[in-house]
């Protein structure tokens, strides 16, 4: 397991591994996991079947020998053999009680580092839902990896060096908005004030791109401007600086309102100085070829099922492409962080691009010790099954989406009488948290590669597998604990006495495994599932037991303790999902 904290299943696995080893069998057969049939047992170990195969022995006989050893350990309340040789296990309540009190989650550093590349919005263009997904999933992964003890560096990798820059520049030239920047004789310095605002850019960019589509001469001009910019033409470079600053200001606000943070605000252009030396290096290593005037690296391999076109490093007009900057970015990251892993949280439709980039990097050995991995994701679709758009058919801007979610959350709260005793300002804050929680949970709860349909009504419900349901569950526990404090009740470490307490504590002790599984599969949905089950198990415990009204003081205190432990785990998981819990509702 890669997480730094180990859960109950890992502890049981260690015990079972020893039992297999003592029988002269490989320890690897000792894997213990939560049972598929919780009605029959809490945990199961299926290793005797595989062990029997490799030892050509009877599986039930092996299971029996291993089971006899396990029975000697007081951690187990039940060790049973089922079917052809499964070992079913229950843990003793005393052992659960002992561990429930001690379940904490301080991450111990695991000595490994990862660069997570996500966000990836483009300068001068509004963020679209693809960037939203990248931001929500990437942010969750950075929180998860940190919680599991990794050293994480997140990088937004803005799109700021491609043809769209040349398109903007040539459109601005045509409009005559800022002639100074096109005057080859001007020696600078250029004005500090940007000649265009973000709103201007949002209007200019689509116009520029339409002009290039309609007129090949305009496209040629934009290509030329791109190459000139990349070659360092001062006026273009100065304009570019303005585009970058203006966009960054807007993007920081948008990601800020989503609660998403990046350690690095680099972009494609930031690695420009590394490109020439990298190309020289690639040439020296003999991996490049000239094809139709362009410099390329062939990446096709034997056994490829699909066509693998070569990666283009430099086009015949001298411009560099997306793949070139991605490669130079690997050089930069290896130089700056020397990570064990670089994880790209980017739309699955870019999979071929990353495959090409990774192959070049490995072929030329520029990736240091870093493993390169694309963690792709599917699309958020509208009810028409196509990538989500506004009603007017345009791209949905992030702040509009947040506003929509917030308004729907507020409506739901009204309908359900939630947070009705709060003032207008607090209520607005709650609605915002709930709206964001609904949006993030809906996005994270599907496996990332699965496409899903944007369903405002379902996402914002307070019942079912939703963000608002979990936020509300956490708030309810908060309010129980607040009342316990007001009434002067003490808390004590949780004690397992009933079936509901047992189920809840088992779930609490499974958190490390859930975090490890989510990390291993880069799969936030595992945590969504975990949080939902935790909330449900709490709700069963809550409906079957008295807590504050319990007359036995010791029992009451331990149940309050169980509320505290549950709240800590739920809040922790929601925090990894990037979901905030309102103080009250
Ligand atoms: N800017 C790109 C886009 O909008 C995403 C960048 C992803 N990261 C990367 N290293 N290529 O599609």
XYZ file of C-alpha atoms and ligand atoms in Angstrom:
597
model
C 0.000 0.000 0.000
C 1.376 3.405 -0.887
C -0.377 5.498 1.765
C 1.634 6.292 4.852
C -1.049 5.398 7.368
C -2.237 1.823 7.340
C -5.771 0.753 7.970
C -7.305 -2.285 9.549
C -7.301 -4.400 6.365
C -3.556 -3.802 6.011
C -2.979 -4.815 9.601
C -4.958 -8.031 9.065
C -3.085 -8.690 5.828
C 0.206 -8.513 7.710
C -1.087 -11.143 10.150
C -2.356 -13.414 7.380
C 0.875 -13.045 5.427
C 2.776 -14.351 8.433
C 0.410 -17.306 8.707
C 0.962 -18.264 5.063
C 4.722 -17.879 5.463
C 4.660 -20.116 8.555
C 3.064 -22.796 6.365
C 5.946 -22.464 3.927
C 3.790 -20.587 1.401
C 4.365 -17.221 -0.197
C 3.288 -14.328 2.017
C 1.674 -12.668 -0.982
C -1.323 -14.989 -0.497
C -2.134 -13.237 2.766
C -3.996 -10.303 1.226
C -7.068 -9.487 3.365
C -9.838 -7.250 2.105
C -13.264 -6.070 3.165
C -15.726 -8.883 2.518
C -17.902 -8.918 -0.595
C -20.579 -10.391 1.638
C -20.709 -8.157 4.721
C -23.683 -10.232 5.888
C -21.343 -13.226 6.305
C -18.133 -11.633 7.539
C -16.289 -8.347 7.855
C -13.183 -9.407 5.956
C -12.059 -12.177 3.652
C -8.816 -13.729 2.522
C -8.900 -15.707 -0.737
C -5.225 -16.605 -0.806
C -5.618 -20.307 -0.034
C -7.107 -20.901 -3.480
C -4.177 -19.409 -5.353
C -1.718 -20.999 -2.901
C -3.268 -24.412 -3.513
C -2.932 -23.974 -7.254
C 0.773 -23.194 -7.083
C 1.459 -25.910 -4.437
C -0.835 -28.401 -6.199
C -2.581 -29.002 -2.903
C -6.142 -29.000 -1.618
C -7.309 -25.409 -1.052
C -9.533 -26.260 1.918
C -6.650 -28.054 3.616
C -4.395 -25.014 3.195
C -7.197 -22.712 4.360
C -7.633 -24.902 7.413
C -3.956 -24.704 8.387
C -3.838 -20.943 7.904
C -7.138 -20.529 9.759
C -5.811 -22.524 12.723
C -2.926 -20.084 13.005
C -5.196 -17.063 12.691
C -7.488 -18.405 15.435
C -4.599 -18.092 17.860
C -4.639 -14.310 17.395
C -7.093 -12.521 19.740
C -7.687 -9.772 17.180
C -10.159 -12.166 15.500
C -13.589 -12.918 16.899
C -14.316 -15.349 14.064
C -12.217 -17.314 11.589
C -14.266 -19.492 9.229
C -13.655 -21.399 6.054
C -16.261 -21.036 3.368
C -16.837 -22.638 -0.023
C -13.752 -23.982 -1.789
C -11.326 -22.341 0.679
C -12.174 -18.716 1.375
C -11.288 -17.566 4.865
C -13.930 -15.332 6.412
C -12.851 -13.095 9.255
C -14.489 -10.962 11.925
C -12.518 -8.672 14.193
C -13.230 -8.658 17.925
C -15.095 -5.616 19.242
C -12.325 -5.016 21.757
C -9.806 -4.754 18.931
C -12.091 -2.368 17.027
C -12.550 -0.227 20.118
C -8.821 -0.060 20.703
C -8.126 1.109 17.162
C -11.086 3.468 16.818
C -9.672 5.751 19.476
C -6.262 5.858 17.886
C -7.329 6.488 14.301
C -5.562 9.665 13.331
C -4.257 10.784 10.002
C -0.999 12.636 10.234
C 0.672 12.121 6.909
C 4.171 10.745 7.216
C 6.327 11.831 4.283
C 6.799 8.933 1.894
C 9.942 10.425 0.392
C 8.434 10.721 -3.077
C 7.625 13.792 -5.104
C 5.126 14.439 -7.852
C 4.448 17.335 -10.186
C 0.742 17.550 -10.958
C -0.046 19.434 -14.156
C -3.658 20.571 -14.190
C -5.903 23.573 -14.774
C -4.282 24.304 -18.125
C -6.505 27.227 -19.103
C -5.482 29.275 -22.112
C -4.458 32.902 -22.047
C -7.050 35.278 -23.493
C -9.724 32.608 -23.671
C -12.425 31.927 -21.119
C -12.087 28.728 -19.098
C -14.402 26.027 -20.384
C -15.859 22.972 -18.691
C -12.847 20.864 -19.694
C -10.650 23.194 -17.663
C -13.175 23.035 -14.862
C -12.933 19.235 -14.756
C -9.153 19.394 -14.877
C -9.190 21.890 -11.999
C -11.588 19.936 -9.812
C -9.966 16.531 -10.383
C -6.412 17.882 -10.309
C -7.041 19.794 -7.095
C -8.473 16.685 -5.463
C -5.450 14.649 -6.557
C -3.015 17.216 -5.215
C -4.803 17.200 -1.853
C -4.922 13.402 -1.829
C -1.259 12.909 -2.710
C -0.283 15.409 -0.011
C -2.474 13.646 2.528
C -0.762 10.380 1.605
C 2.662 11.830 2.297
C 3.896 12.866 -1.154
C 5.756 16.075 -1.769
C 3.474 17.745 -4.314
C 4.153 20.622 -6.682
C 1.142 21.713 -8.714
C 1.599 23.641 -11.933
C -1.175 25.346 -13.886
C 0.712 25.159 -17.195
C -1.185 27.936 -18.961
C -1.620 27.744 -22.727
C 0.191 30.905 -23.747
C 2.543 30.156 -26.633
C 0.575 28.790 -29.541
C -1.095 30.089 -32.662
C -3.796 31.822 -30.636
C -1.179 34.348 -29.511
C -0.288 35.170 -33.107
C -3.986 35.387 -33.981
C -4.555 37.923 -31.230
C -1.520 39.965 -32.182
C -2.434 40.169 -35.852
C -6.082 41.014 -35.051
C -4.924 43.835 -32.786
C -2.652 45.000 -35.613
C -5.604 45.065 -38.006
C -7.752 47.015 -35.621
C -4.996 49.578 -35.113
C -5.626 49.540 -31.342
C -2.005 49.689 -30.259
C 0.222 50.772 -33.176
C 3.222 51.341 -30.931
C 3.713 47.597 -30.487
C 3.911 47.087 -34.250
C 6.362 49.938 -34.874
C 9.653 48.194 -35.689
C 11.580 51.420 -34.977
C 10.221 51.877 -31.488
C 12.922 51.115 -28.945
C 10.764 50.934 -25.821
C 10.045 50.933 -22.996
C 6.467 49.893 -23.705
C 3.628 51.210 -21.532
C 2.907 49.381 -18.288
C -0.812 49.675 -18.808
C -2.272 46.948 -21.017
C -3.878 48.286 -24.213
C -6.555 45.561 -23.828
C -8.676 44.313 -20.923
C -9.821 40.739 -20.316
C -13.235 41.679 -21.735
C -11.511 43.025 -24.860
C -9.550 39.798 -25.229
C -12.670 37.707 -24.880
C -14.173 39.612 -27.780
C -10.983 39.920 -29.874
C -9.954 36.281 -29.700
C -13.104 34.742 -31.238
C -13.088 37.454 -33.906
C -9.431 36.723 -34.683
C -10.011 33.032 -34.887
C -13.053 33.505 -37.152
C -11.065 35.797 -39.445
C -8.341 33.154 -39.762
C -10.881 30.481 -40.556
C -12.514 32.584 -43.253
C -9.370 33.950 -44.880
C -6.180 31.972 -45.573
C -4.205 35.218 -45.878
C -5.185 36.140 -42.319
C -4.196 32.698 -41.095
C -0.818 33.099 -42.767
C -0.401 36.459 -41.043
C -1.237 34.929 -37.675
C 1.293 32.146 -38.272
C 3.920 34.726 -39.117
C 3.087 36.729 -35.980
C 3.370 33.536 -33.898
C 6.803 32.756 -35.332
C 7.915 36.393 -34.824
C 6.685 36.363 -31.238
C 8.527 33.126 -30.553
C 11.640 34.541 -32.213
C 11.521 37.382 -29.688
C 10.201 40.431 -31.583
C 10.103 43.060 -28.788
C 6.740 44.701 -29.552
C 4.993 41.336 -29.807
C 6.686 40.102 -26.690
C 5.491 43.220 -24.850
C 1.927 42.674 -26.069
C 2.148 39.048 -25.001
C 3.223 40.138 -21.495
C 0.034 42.176 -21.285
C -2.130 39.254 -22.438
C -0.522 37.034 -19.832
C -0.874 39.493 -16.937
C -4.458 40.394 -17.770
C -5.459 36.737 -18.107
C -3.626 35.652 -14.993
C -5.461 38.277 -12.969
C -8.823 36.951 -14.171
C -7.884 33.301 -13.774
C -6.579 33.767 -10.253
C -9.936 35.150 -9.303
C -11.821 32.284 -10.919
C -9.687 29.548 -9.403
C -9.737 31.416 -6.118
C -13.515 31.264 -6.060
C -13.324 27.521 -6.747
C -10.881 27.122 -3.860
C -8.189 25.755 -6.171
C -4.566 26.617 -5.564
C -1.454 26.163 -7.719
C 2.132 26.203 -6.486
C 3.443 27.287 -9.865
C 1.955 29.645 -12.404
C 4.116 28.655 -15.292
C 3.018 28.343 -18.869
C 4.182 27.028 -22.194
C 6.117 30.242 -22.849
C 8.078 30.042 -19.619
C 10.203 27.224 -21.022
C 11.056 29.120 -24.198
C 14.753 29.551 -23.222
C 15.052 25.776 -22.768
C 13.791 24.925 -26.244
C 16.910 25.658 -28.329
C 19.300 23.732 -26.057
C 16.806 20.867 -25.816
C 16.538 20.663 -29.596
C 20.321 20.656 -29.897
C 20.382 17.840 -27.350
C 17.715 15.844 -29.182
C 19.641 16.259 -32.444
C 22.880 15.180 -30.771
C 21.161 12.079 -29.463
C 20.141 11.291 -33.002
C 16.419 11.020 -32.381
C 15.315 13.784 -34.773
C 14.584 13.711 -38.492
C 13.767 16.340 -41.088
C 10.455 15.741 -42.805
C 8.997 18.167 -45.362
C 11.005 21.025 -43.907
C 9.914 20.290 -40.330
C 12.020 18.815 -37.549
C 10.286 15.743 -36.130
C 10.872 12.787 -33.834
C 9.411 9.481 -35.048
C 7.679 7.656 -32.193
C 5.936 4.709 -33.824
C 6.795 1.388 -32.197
C 6.337 -2.186 -33.168
C 3.032 -3.494 -31.951
C 1.232 -0.124 -32.122
C -2.444 -0.752 -32.721
C -3.088 2.785 -33.893
C -1.146 5.025 -36.187
C 1.479 6.989 -34.223
C 2.452 10.070 -36.164
C 5.869 11.601 -35.436
C 5.995 14.461 -32.963
C 6.683 17.779 -34.676
C 9.316 19.817 -32.828
C 9.713 22.738 -35.244
C 7.426 23.503 -38.141
C 8.820 24.515 -41.512
C 8.040 28.183 -40.687
C 10.155 27.975 -37.526
C 7.274 27.936 -35.029
C 7.311 25.440 -32.177
C 4.244 23.462 -31.212
C 2.389 22.209 -28.149
C 4.492 19.045 -28.023
C 7.743 21.020 -28.118
C 6.788 23.142 -25.119
C 5.536 20.065 -23.276
C 8.917 18.397 -23.789
C 10.840 21.473 -22.667
C 8.540 21.592 -19.635
C 9.676 18.077 -18.718
C 13.283 19.276 -18.949
C 12.387 22.204 -16.689
C 10.601 20.039 -14.130
C 13.414 17.514 -13.973
C 15.867 20.378 -13.462
C 13.772 22.175 -10.824
C 12.014 19.361 -8.925
C 13.519 16.096 -10.126
C 10.173 14.402 -9.373
C 9.415 10.692 -9.209
C 6.219 11.239 -11.137
C 4.688 13.845 -13.429
C 0.952 13.485 -13.607
C -1.034 15.263 -16.331
C -4.691 15.781 -15.507
C -5.934 16.631 -18.979
C -8.902 15.753 -21.209
C -8.652 12.167 -22.479
C -8.990 13.481 -26.031
C -5.354 14.608 -25.715
C -4.168 11.069 -25.013
C -2.339 10.667 -28.323
C -0.491 13.932 -27.747
C 0.787 12.760 -24.371
C 1.723 9.355 -25.729
C 3.859 11.072 -28.363
C 5.471 13.433 -25.846
C 6.200 10.633 -23.366
C 7.736 8.451 -26.040
C 10.074 11.214 -27.165
C 11.022 11.975 -23.558
C 11.840 8.342 -22.841
C 13.631 7.822 -26.126
C 15.863 10.838 -25.474
C 16.027 10.156 -21.717
C 15.116 13.689 -20.716
C 12.653 12.649 -18.001
C 15.218 11.888 -15.294
C 13.741 9.440 -12.839
C 10.217 10.687 -13.452
C 7.458 8.368 -14.430
C 5.210 10.177 -16.952
C 1.506 9.572 -16.742
C -1.600 11.008 -18.338
C -4.600 10.834 -16.011
C -7.280 11.663 -18.552
C -10.931 12.463 -18.015
C -14.142 12.315 -20.033
C -16.465 15.176 -20.841
C -19.270 16.801 -18.940
C -22.122 16.732 -21.404
C -25.402 18.562 -21.698
C -28.682 16.647 -21.844
C -28.138 16.498 -25.617
C -25.101 14.281 -25.015
C -22.707 16.896 -26.386
C -20.100 18.835 -24.350
C -21.945 21.169 -22.010
C -22.832 24.618 -23.368
C -24.929 27.528 -22.191
C -28.546 27.765 -23.291
C -27.437 30.210 -25.947
C -24.984 27.592 -27.196
C -21.837 29.369 -26.060
C -19.133 28.052 -23.750
C -20.259 28.139 -20.145
C -18.011 30.441 -18.181
C -16.923 29.272 -14.803
C -18.344 32.167 -12.808
C -21.695 31.798 -14.553
C -21.693 28.121 -13.714
C -20.902 28.842 -10.074
C -23.686 31.432 -10.000
C -26.131 28.899 -11.469
C -25.133 26.268 -8.909
C -25.394 28.755 -6.057
C -28.852 29.929 -7.117
C -30.100 26.345 -7.383
C -28.608 25.511 -3.978
C -30.390 28.503 -2.444
C -33.673 27.385 -4.005
C -33.202 23.882 -2.592
C -32.426 25.240 0.843
C -35.664 27.243 0.740
C -37.709 24.232 -0.321
C -36.264 22.071 2.424
C -36.261 24.715 5.147
C -32.481 24.406 5.495
C -30.529 27.231 7.142
C -33.761 29.160 7.596
C -32.610 30.764 10.843
C -29.565 32.420 9.340
C -29.157 36.004 8.191
C -29.073 36.886 4.498
C -25.312 37.122 4.326
C -24.561 33.839 6.067
C -27.237 32.163 3.980
C -25.652 33.393 0.779
C -22.321 32.025 1.964
C -23.889 28.660 2.750
C -25.620 28.513 -0.636
C -22.310 29.170 -2.326
C -20.558 26.396 -0.423
C -23.417 24.025 -1.156
C -23.484 24.985 -4.839
C -19.740 24.409 -5.159
C -19.967 21.210 -3.143
C -22.697 19.955 -5.465
C -20.650 20.784 -8.540
C -17.413 19.238 -7.301
C -18.987 16.112 -5.878
C -20.949 15.492 -9.073
C -17.762 15.801 -11.062
C -15.631 13.652 -8.771
C -18.122 10.903 -8.014
C -17.946 9.361 -11.489
C -14.779 7.544 -12.445
C -12.796 10.271 -14.163
C -12.803 8.667 -17.624
C -16.588 8.324 -17.670
C -18.557 11.049 -19.450
C -21.457 12.366 -17.428
C -24.453 14.585 -17.932
C -24.805 17.905 -16.192
C -27.971 17.593 -14.117
C -28.481 20.647 -11.940
C -31.541 19.238 -10.236
C -29.919 15.957 -9.215
C -26.544 17.450 -8.211
C -28.104 19.866 -5.714
C -30.405 17.434 -3.894
C -29.948 17.074 -0.183
C -30.615 13.363 -0.369
C -28.802 10.638 -2.295
C -25.188 10.541 -3.393
C -24.571 14.274 -3.568
C -22.266 16.912 -2.157
C -25.102 18.688 -0.320
C -26.149 15.429 1.398
C -22.629 14.982 2.775
C -22.271 18.620 3.768
C -25.567 18.398 5.589
C -24.503 15.173 7.297
C -21.340 16.861 8.564
C -23.261 19.921 9.735
C -25.653 17.710 11.678
C -22.798 16.059 13.536
C -21.317 19.489 14.218
C -24.553 20.593 15.753
C -24.826 17.474 17.953
C -21.342 18.187 19.230
C -22.133 21.844 19.776
C -25.149 20.882 21.841
C -23.082 18.334 23.770
C -20.703 21.157 24.642
C -23.544 23.505 25.614
C -25.079 20.853 27.848
C -21.714 20.135 29.445
C -21.401 16.514 28.277
C -17.943 14.998 28.187
C -16.631 12.842 25.378
C -14.606 9.637 25.614
C -12.956 7.293 23.116
C -15.587 5.383 21.126
C -16.521 1.898 22.308
C -18.122 -0.697 20.042
C -21.240 -2.137 21.683
C -23.821 -2.513 18.916
C -24.078 -3.593 15.294
C -24.394 0.031 14.120
C -21.370 1.142 16.109
C -19.415 -1.814 14.765
C -20.296 -0.977 11.152
C -19.414 2.669 11.656
C -16.064 1.935 13.304
C -15.184 -0.582 10.578
C -15.846 2.129 8.019
C -13.674 4.592 9.946
C -10.835 2.088 10.054
C -11.052 1.608 6.284
C -10.144 5.207 5.462
C -6.421 4.581 4.841
C -7.246 1.844 2.338
C -9.736 4.112 0.587
C -7.109 6.838 0.348
C -4.521 4.401 -0.975
C -6.933 2.967 -3.555
C -7.927 6.463 -4.669
C -4.261 7.350 -5.087
C -3.321 4.155 -6.908
C -6.079 4.556 -9.461
C -5.979 8.355 -9.523
C -9.644 7.946 -8.699
C -11.406 10.546 -6.545
C -14.667 8.611 -6.976
C -13.344 6.049 -4.478
C -13.315 8.793 -1.834
C -16.797 9.972 -2.829
C -18.057 6.453 -2.337
C -16.246 6.203 0.994
C -17.726 9.474 2.280
C -21.210 8.484 1.224
C -20.991 5.134 3.011
C -19.577 6.786 6.081
C -22.473 9.234 6.205
C -24.962 6.422 5.762
C -23.407 4.334 8.511
C -23.439 7.326 10.790
C -27.064 7.951 10.001
C -27.970 4.357 10.942
C -26.033 4.673 14.181
C -27.751 7.971 14.909
C -31.256 6.680 14.298
C -30.744 3.569 16.455
C -29.057 5.148 19.474
C -29.578 7.840 22.002
C -26.645 10.173 22.133
C -27.211 13.292 24.222
C -30.321 11.760 25.778
C -28.478 8.571 26.788
C -28.685 8.223 30.578
C -25.577 6.078 31.111
C -22.800 8.616 31.340
C -19.997 6.374 30.061
C -22.057 5.181 27.086
C -23.092 8.750 26.278
C -19.473 9.928 26.378
C -18.264 7.168 24.077
C -21.062 7.868 21.601
C -20.119 11.541 21.589
C -16.557 10.362 20.952
C -17.786 8.341 17.998
C -19.512 11.453 16.629
C -16.226 13.338 16.923
C -14.215 10.649 15.156
C -16.808 10.385 12.396
C -16.888 14.143 11.907
C -13.091 14.273 11.711
C -13.005 11.552 9.046
C -15.885 13.021 7.047
C -14.426 16.519 7.131
C -11.047 15.156 6.168
C -12.413 13.328 3.119
C -14.557 16.292 2.070
C -11.495 18.487 2.386
C -9.561 16.172 0.061
C -12.470 16.440 -2.364
C -12.142 20.222 -2.106
C -15.576 20.535 -0.465
C -16.109 22.943 2.420
C -18.520 22.282 5.246
C -20.621 25.266 6.401
C -20.550 25.935 10.144
C -24.271 25.396 10.376
C -27.298 24.986 8.137
N -3.867 24.383 -22.461
C -4.247 23.050 -22.805
C -5.690 23.020 -23.271
O -6.450 23.933 -23.038
C -4.109 22.101 -21.633
C -2.723 21.990 -21.077
C -2.504 20.674 -20.409
N -1.167 20.484 -19.918
C -0.104 20.158 -20.671
N 1.051 20.028 -20.098
N -0.222 20.002 -21.964
O -6.086 22.069 -23.925
